[in-house]
PDB file of C-alpha atoms in Angstrom:
ATOM      1  CA  ALA A   1     -11.325  37.721  35.330  1.00 42.00           C
ATOM      2  CA  GLY A   2      -7.560  37.705  34.052  1.00 46.00           C
ATOM      3  CA  ASN A   3      -7.374  34.409  35.483  1.00 46.00           C
ATOM      4  CA  SER A   4     -10.747  32.634  34.213  1.00 45.00           C
ATOM      5  CA  LEU A   5     -11.139  30.655  30.833  1.00 46.00           C
ATOM      6  CA  THR A   6     -13.538  30.191  28.428  1.00 41.00           C
ATOM      7  CA  LEU A   7     -14.663  26.905  26.798  1.00 43.00           C
ATOM      8  CA  SER A   8     -17.311  26.892  23.874  1.00 40.00           C
ATOM      9  CA  GLY A   9     -18.961  23.916  22.693  1.00 41.00           C
ATOM     10  CA  HIS A  10     -20.930  21.033  23.525  1.00 41.00           C
ATOM     11  CA  LEU A  11     -20.501  19.307  27.410  1.00 44.00           C
ATOM     12  CA  MET A  12     -21.606  16.433  29.059  1.00 43.00           C
ATOM     13  CA  THR A  13     -23.754  17.346  32.167  1.00 43.00           C
ATOM     14  CA  PRO A  14     -21.474  16.453  35.306  1.00 41.00           C
ATOM     15  CA  SER A  15     -23.374  13.413  36.308  1.00 43.00           C
ATOM     16  CA  ILE A  16     -21.891  11.671  33.194  1.00 40.00           C
ATOM     17  CA  ALA A  17     -19.235  13.522  33.139  1.00 40.00           C
ATOM     18  CA  ASP A  18     -18.604  11.698  36.692  1.00 43.00           C
ATOM     19  CA  THR A  19     -19.187   8.200  35.019  1.00 50.00           C
ATOM     20  CA  TYR A  20     -16.453   8.059  32.773  1.00 61.00           C
ATOM     21  CA  CYS A  21     -14.011   5.505  32.992  1.00 71.00           C
ATOM     22  CA  VAL A  22     -12.446   3.596  30.122  1.00 69.00           C
ATOM     23  CA  PRO A  23     -11.873  -0.195  31.017  1.00 72.00           C
ATOM     24  CA  LEU A  24      -9.447  -0.887  28.508  1.00 77.00           C
ATOM     25  CA  VAL A  25      -6.991   0.879  25.403  1.00 78.00           C
ATOM     26  CA  LEU A  26      -4.892  -0.636  23.099  1.00 73.00           C
ATOM     27  CA  ILE A  27      -1.494   0.535  22.311  1.00 76.00           C
ATOM     28  CA  THR A  28       0.045   0.555  19.089  1.00 76.00           C
ATOM     29  CA  LYS A  29       2.998   1.433  16.817  1.00 75.00           C
ATOM     30  CA  LEU A  30       1.382   0.572  13.922  1.00 70.00           C
ATOM     31  CA  GLN A  31       1.324   3.620  11.373  1.00 63.00           C
ATOM     32  CA  THR A  32      -0.752   4.996   8.810  1.00 58.00           C
ATOM     33  CA  SER A  33       0.422   6.651   5.836  1.00 53.00           C
ATOM     34  CA  ASN A  34       0.952   9.710   6.769  1.00 52.00           C
ATOM     35  CA  GLN A  35       2.578   8.558  10.139  1.00 52.00           C
ATOM     36  CA  ASN A  36      -0.803   8.691  12.633  1.00 48.00           C
ATOM     37  CA  ARG A  37      -1.789  11.699  11.470  1.00 51.00           C
ATOM     38  CA  ILE A  38       2.103  13.874  11.935  1.00 52.00           C
ATOM     39  CA  GLY A  39       1.750  13.868   8.293  1.00 51.00           C
ATOM     40  CA  LEU A  40      -1.450  15.685   8.068  1.00 49.00           C
ATOM     41  CA  GLY A  41      -0.153  18.330   9.781  1.00 50.00           C
ATOM     42  CA  ALA A  42      -1.298  18.072  13.924  1.00 53.00           C
ATOM     43  CA  PRO A  43      -2.516  20.442  14.930  1.00 54.00           C
ATOM     44  CA  ALA A  44      -5.170  20.835  12.348  1.00 55.00           C
ATOM     45  CA  LYS A  45      -8.345  18.207  12.125  1.00 57.00           C
ATOM     46  CA  SER A  46      -8.213  17.085   8.892  1.00 60.00           C
ATOM     47  CA  SER A  47     -10.834  14.628   6.680  1.00 62.00           C
ATOM     48  CA  VAL A  48      -8.275  12.475   5.639  1.00 66.00           C
ATOM     49  CA  TRP A  49      -7.945  11.167   8.974  1.00 61.00           C
ATOM     50  CA  ILE A  50     -10.963   9.709   9.073  1.00 65.00           C
ATOM     51  CA  GLN A  51     -10.068   7.089   6.120  1.00 68.00           C
ATOM     52  CA  GLU A  52      -6.265   7.043   7.480  1.00 71.00           C
ATOM     53  CA  ARG A  53      -7.566   5.638  10.770  1.00 68.00           C
ATOM     54  CA  THR A  54      -9.133   2.758   9.166  1.00 69.00           C
ATOM     55  CA  PRO A  55      -6.798   0.145   9.672  1.00 69.00           C
ATOM     56  CA  LEU A  56      -6.144   1.499  13.582  1.00 70.00           C
ATOM     57  CA  GLU A  57      -9.892   1.133  14.046  1.00 72.00           C
ATOM     58  CA  GLY A  58      -9.448  -2.786  12.391  1.00 68.00           C
ATOM     59  CA  LEU A  59      -6.976  -3.475  14.817  1.00 67.00           C
ATOM     60  CA  LYS A  60      -9.324  -3.032  17.824  1.00 69.00           C
ATOM     61  CA  ASN A  61     -11.950  -4.692  15.777  1.00 68.00           C
ATOM     62  CA  THR A  62      -9.877  -7.670  15.300  1.00 70.00           C
ATOM     63  CA  CYS A  63      -7.429  -7.958  18.525  1.00 69.00           C
ATOM     64  CA  SER A  64      -8.948  -6.320  21.084  1.00 66.00           C
ATOM     65  CA  PRO A  65     -13.057  -5.774  20.510  1.00 68.00           C
ATOM     66  CA  SER A  66     -13.484  -4.494  23.925  1.00 76.00           C
ATOM     67  CA  ALA A  67     -10.529  -1.683  23.738  1.00 80.00           C
ATOM     68  CA  SER A  68     -12.341   1.405  23.981  1.00 82.00           C
ATOM     69  CA  GLU A  69      -9.769   3.478  22.265  1.00 85.00           C
ATOM     70  CA  ILE A  70      -6.202   3.182  20.446  1.00 83.00           C
ATOM     71  CA  ILE A  71      -3.134   5.391  21.538  1.00 86.00           C
ATOM     72  CA  MET A  72      -0.919   5.658  18.833  1.00 85.00           C
ATOM     73  CA  THR A  73       3.250   6.169  20.022  1.00 87.00           C
ATOM     74  CA  ASP A  74       5.588   7.335  17.185  1.00 84.00           C
ATOM     75  CA  SER A  75       7.505   5.202  14.375  1.00 80.00           C
ATOM     76  CA  ASP A  76       9.531   3.450  16.703  1.00 85.00           C
ATOM     77  CA  GLY A  77       7.002   2.611  19.183  1.00 85.00           C
ATOM     78  CA  ILE A  78       8.297   3.992  22.672  1.00 89.00           C
ATOM     79  CA  SER A  79       6.506   7.493  22.576  1.00 90.00           C
ATOM     80  CA  LEU A  80       2.771   7.632  23.224  1.00 91.00           C
ATOM     81  CA  LEU A  81       1.209  10.700  21.141  1.00 88.00           C
ATOM     82  CA  GLU A  82      -2.908  10.714  21.037  1.00 87.00           C
ATOM     83  CA  GLY A  83      -6.037   8.066  20.701  1.00 87.00           C
ATOM     84  CA  LEU A  84      -7.722   7.946  17.629  1.00 83.00           C
ATOM     85  CA  ILE A  85     -10.310  10.299  18.896  1.00 84.00           C
ATOM     86  CA  THR A  86      -8.583  11.786  22.842  1.00 89.00           C
ATOM     87  CA  ASN A  87      -5.610  12.948  23.993  1.00 92.00           C
ATOM     88  CA  VAL A  88      -3.282  10.912  26.184  1.00 94.00           C
ATOM     89  CA  PHE A  89      -1.731  11.731  29.636  1.00 97.00           C
ATOM     90  CA  VAL A  90      -0.060   9.465  31.886  1.00 97.00           C
ATOM     91  CA  VAL A  91       0.554  10.113  35.751  1.00 98.00           C
ATOM     92  CA  ILE A  92       4.214   8.923  37.035  1.00 98.00           C
ATOM     93  CA  ASN A  93       5.025  10.097  40.958  1.00 97.00           C
ATOM     94  CA  GLY A  94       2.281  12.503  41.150  1.00 97.00           C
ATOM     95  CA  VAL A  95       4.020  14.463  37.637  1.00 98.00           C
ATOM     96  CA  VAL A  96       1.399  14.711  34.564  1.00 98.00           C
ATOM     97  CA  TYR A  97       2.710  13.535  31.452  1.00 98.00           C
ATOM     98  CA  THR A  98       1.251  14.525  28.076  1.00 96.00           C
ATOM     99  CA  ALA A  99       2.873  14.775  24.353  1.00 93.00           C
ATOM    100  CA  GLY A 100       4.174  18.762  23.546  1.00 90.00           C
ATOM    101  CA  SER A 101       3.575  18.378  19.732  1.00 83.00           C
ATOM    102  CA  ASN A 102       2.397  16.165  17.123  1.00 79.00           C
ATOM    103  CA  VAL A 103      -0.916  16.131  18.781  1.00 83.00           C
ATOM    104  CA  LEU A 104      -4.004  17.364  17.871  1.00 81.00           C
ATOM    105  CA  GLU A 105      -4.579  20.278  20.784  1.00 82.00           C
ATOM    106  CA  GLY A 106      -8.159  19.559  22.034  1.00 83.00           C
ATOM    107  CA  HIS A 107     -10.630  22.146  24.021  1.00 88.00           C
ATOM    108  CA  MET A 108     -10.083  19.634  26.659  1.00 91.00           C
ATOM    109  CA  ARG A 109      -6.437  18.782  26.986  1.00 93.00           C
ATOM    110  CA  TYR A 110      -6.294  22.569  26.953  1.00 93.00           C
ATOM    111  CA  LEU A 111      -8.450  22.983  30.345  1.00 93.00           C
ATOM    112  CA  VAL A 112      -6.174  19.975  31.555  1.00 95.00           C
ATOM    113  CA  LEU A 113      -3.179  21.711  31.103  1.00 96.00           C
ATOM    114  CA  GLN A 114      -4.745  25.249  32.885  1.00 95.00           C
ATOM    115  CA  ILE A 115      -5.797  22.779  35.403  1.00 96.00           C
ATOM    116  CA  CYS A 116      -2.454  21.452  36.241  1.00 97.00           C
ATOM    117  CA  LYS A 117      -0.952  24.929  36.523  1.00 97.00           C
ATOM    118  CA  ARG A 118      -4.235  26.223  38.736  1.00 96.00           C
ATOM    119  CA  LEU A 119      -3.812  23.324  40.960  1.00 97.00           C
ATOM    120  CA  ASN A 120      -0.082  23.300  41.303  1.00 97.00           C
ATOM    121  CA  VAL A 121       0.180  19.609  39.843  1.00 98.00           C
ATOM    122  CA  PRO A 122       3.482  19.275  38.255  1.00 98.00           C
ATOM    123  CA  LEU A 123       3.242  18.776  34.368  1.00 98.00           C
ATOM    124  CA  LEU A 124       5.437  17.668  31.803  1.00 98.00           C
ATOM    125  CA  LEU A 125       4.844  18.008  28.114  1.00 97.00           C
ATOM    126  CA  THR A 126       6.830  15.055  27.349  1.00 96.00           C
ATOM    127  CA  SER A 127       5.469  11.769  25.438  1.00 94.00           C
ATOM    128  CA  PRO A 128       5.381   9.155  28.087  1.00 95.00           C
ATOM    129  CA  LYS A 129       7.295   6.394  27.032  1.00 95.00           C
ATOM    130  CA  LEU A 130       6.608   2.540  27.153  1.00 92.00           C
ATOM    131  CA  THR A 131       9.731   2.127  28.188  1.00 93.00           C
ATOM    132  CA  SER A 132       8.334   2.949  31.413  1.00 95.00           C
ATOM    133  CA  ILE A 133       4.984   1.567  31.794  1.00 95.00           C
ATOM    134  CA  ASP A 134       5.881  -0.168  34.832  1.00 96.00           C
ATOM    135  CA  ASP A 135       6.285   3.327  36.475  1.00 97.00           C
ATOM    136  CA  TRP A 136       2.801   4.776  35.382  1.00 96.00           C
ATOM    137  CA  ASP A 137       0.426   5.180  38.100  1.00 97.00           C
ATOM    138  CA  GLU A 138      -2.370   6.490  36.131  1.00 96.00           C
ATOM    139  CA  MET A 139      -3.291   6.635  32.749  1.00 95.00           C
ATOM    140  CA  PHE A 140      -6.419   9.081  31.607  1.00 95.00           C
ATOM    141  CA  LEU A 141      -7.673  10.122  28.591  1.00 94.00           C
ATOM    142  CA  THR A 142      -9.651  13.665  27.264  1.00 93.00           C
ATOM    143  CA  SER A 143     -11.795  14.613  24.277  1.00 89.00           C
ATOM    144  CA  THR A 144     -15.038  16.787  23.944  1.00 84.00           C
ATOM    145  CA  THR A 145     -17.541  13.601  25.031  1.00 81.00           C
ATOM    146  CA  LYS A 146     -14.889  12.648  27.962  1.00 78.00           C
ATOM    147  CA  PRO A 147     -13.626  15.168  29.945  1.00 86.00           C
ATOM    148  CA  VAL A 148     -11.553  13.157  32.004  1.00 91.00           C
ATOM    149  CA  CYS A 149     -11.646   9.872  31.533  1.00 90.00           C
ATOM    150  CA  GLN A 150      -9.919   7.393  33.775  1.00 92.00           C
ATOM    151  CA  VAL A 151      -8.241   4.118  31.570  1.00 92.00           C
ATOM    152  CA  ARG A 152      -8.526   1.194  33.821  1.00 91.00           C
ATOM    153  CA  GLN A 153      -6.060  -0.956  31.899  1.00 91.00           C
ATOM    154  CA  ALA A 154      -3.468  -0.347  28.825  1.00 90.00           C
ATOM    155  CA  VAL A 155      -2.755  -3.337  26.762  1.00 87.00           C
ATOM    156  CA  ILE A 156       0.393  -2.900  23.843  1.00 85.00           C
ATOM    157  CA  HIS A 157      -0.622  -4.742  20.673  1.00 80.00           C
ATOM    158  CA  GLU A 158       2.995  -5.537  19.193  1.00 78.00           C
ATOM    159  CA  CYS A 159       4.067  -7.536  22.998  1.00 80.00           C
ATOM    160  CA  GLY A 160       0.712  -8.106  24.670  1.00 80.00           C
ATOM    161  CA  LYS A 161       2.006  -7.135  28.108  1.00 86.00           C
ATOM    162  CA  ARG A 162      -1.049  -5.449  29.711  1.00 89.00           C
ATOM    163  CA  LYS A 163      -1.026  -2.414  33.039  1.00 93.00           C
ATOM    164  CA  THR A 164      -3.754  -2.218  35.268  1.00 93.00           C
ATOM    165  CA  PHE A 165      -4.138   0.715  37.445  1.00 94.00           C
ATOM    166  CA  SER A 166      -6.415   1.099  40.160  1.00 91.00           C
ATOM    167  CA  ASP A 167      -4.764   4.877  40.958  1.00 91.00           C
ATOM    168  CA  PHE A 168      -6.601   7.878  40.044  1.00 93.00           C
ATOM    169  CA  THR A 169      -5.621  10.229  42.338  1.00 95.00           C
ATOM    170  CA  VAL A 170      -4.621  12.792  39.966  1.00 96.00           C
ATOM    171  CA  GLY A 171      -6.658  12.314  37.332  1.00 95.00           C
ATOM    172  CA  SER A 172      -9.496  13.000  39.974  1.00 93.00           C
ATOM    173  CA  LYS A 173      -8.410  15.628  41.273  1.00 95.00           C
ATOM    174  CA  ILE A 174      -8.454  17.120  37.885  1.00 95.00           C
ATOM    175  CA  GLN A 175     -11.236  16.009  36.975  1.00 92.00           C
ATOM    176  CA  GLN A 176     -13.668  17.166  40.324  1.00 91.00           C
ATOM    177  CA  PHE A 177     -11.740  20.735  39.575  1.00 93.00           C
ATOM    178  CA  LEU A 178     -13.293  20.668  35.487  1.00 90.00           C
ATOM    179  CA  LYS A 179     -16.480  19.638  36.734  1.00 87.00           C
ATOM    180  CA  ASP A 180     -17.029  21.981  39.295  1.00 88.00           C
ATOM    181  CA  THR A 181     -15.598  24.798  37.497  1.00 87.00           C
ATOM    182  CA  TYR A 182     -16.302  24.296  33.966  1.00 76.00           C
ATOM    183  CA  LEU A 183     -19.024  21.438  33.449  1.00 67.00           C
ATOM    184  CA  ASP A 184     -21.570  23.780  35.768  1.00 56.00           C
ATOM    185  CA  VAL A 185     -24.835  22.855  33.393  1.00 47.00           C
ATOM    186  CA  HIS A 186     -28.197  24.014  34.210  1.00 38.00           C
TER     187      HIS A 186
END
């Protein structure tokens, strides 16, 4: 059909996808020598990135061992870009925000963008701004191993500010559609 989407690759079973939740993410403006993959030519993967991200992983281990992911910003520390292994989405007043450039455009990110269109969920390909963190209603991550993963709390490394998320209305709607439509594993 003209409106169908095809996804190839490894997907998790729906029962596992239902349980994915990230208790804590650490947001930082710490930069790698290639400006958090921008200098490596995102949207392409590069084996150099494995070495480039080592200082960021060290930050997590040193400052916040309970963090499940590091979220990188632009060099000004204002605009969210992506996680080390995830794409980042923020919901403000029912509108989904995600970086429109300088990120690896993964399969799950692509599906979430398509699902937003299908479900008429407002979507802006604009990086969420840390300056508006108090307005964020929801935050979720995507990756091949974590299709739509709710974030419970975000911490900004440089100032220690914490934001707790209890709402997952938009994210769960996207998660459910993804599960029902694409993760029907037999």
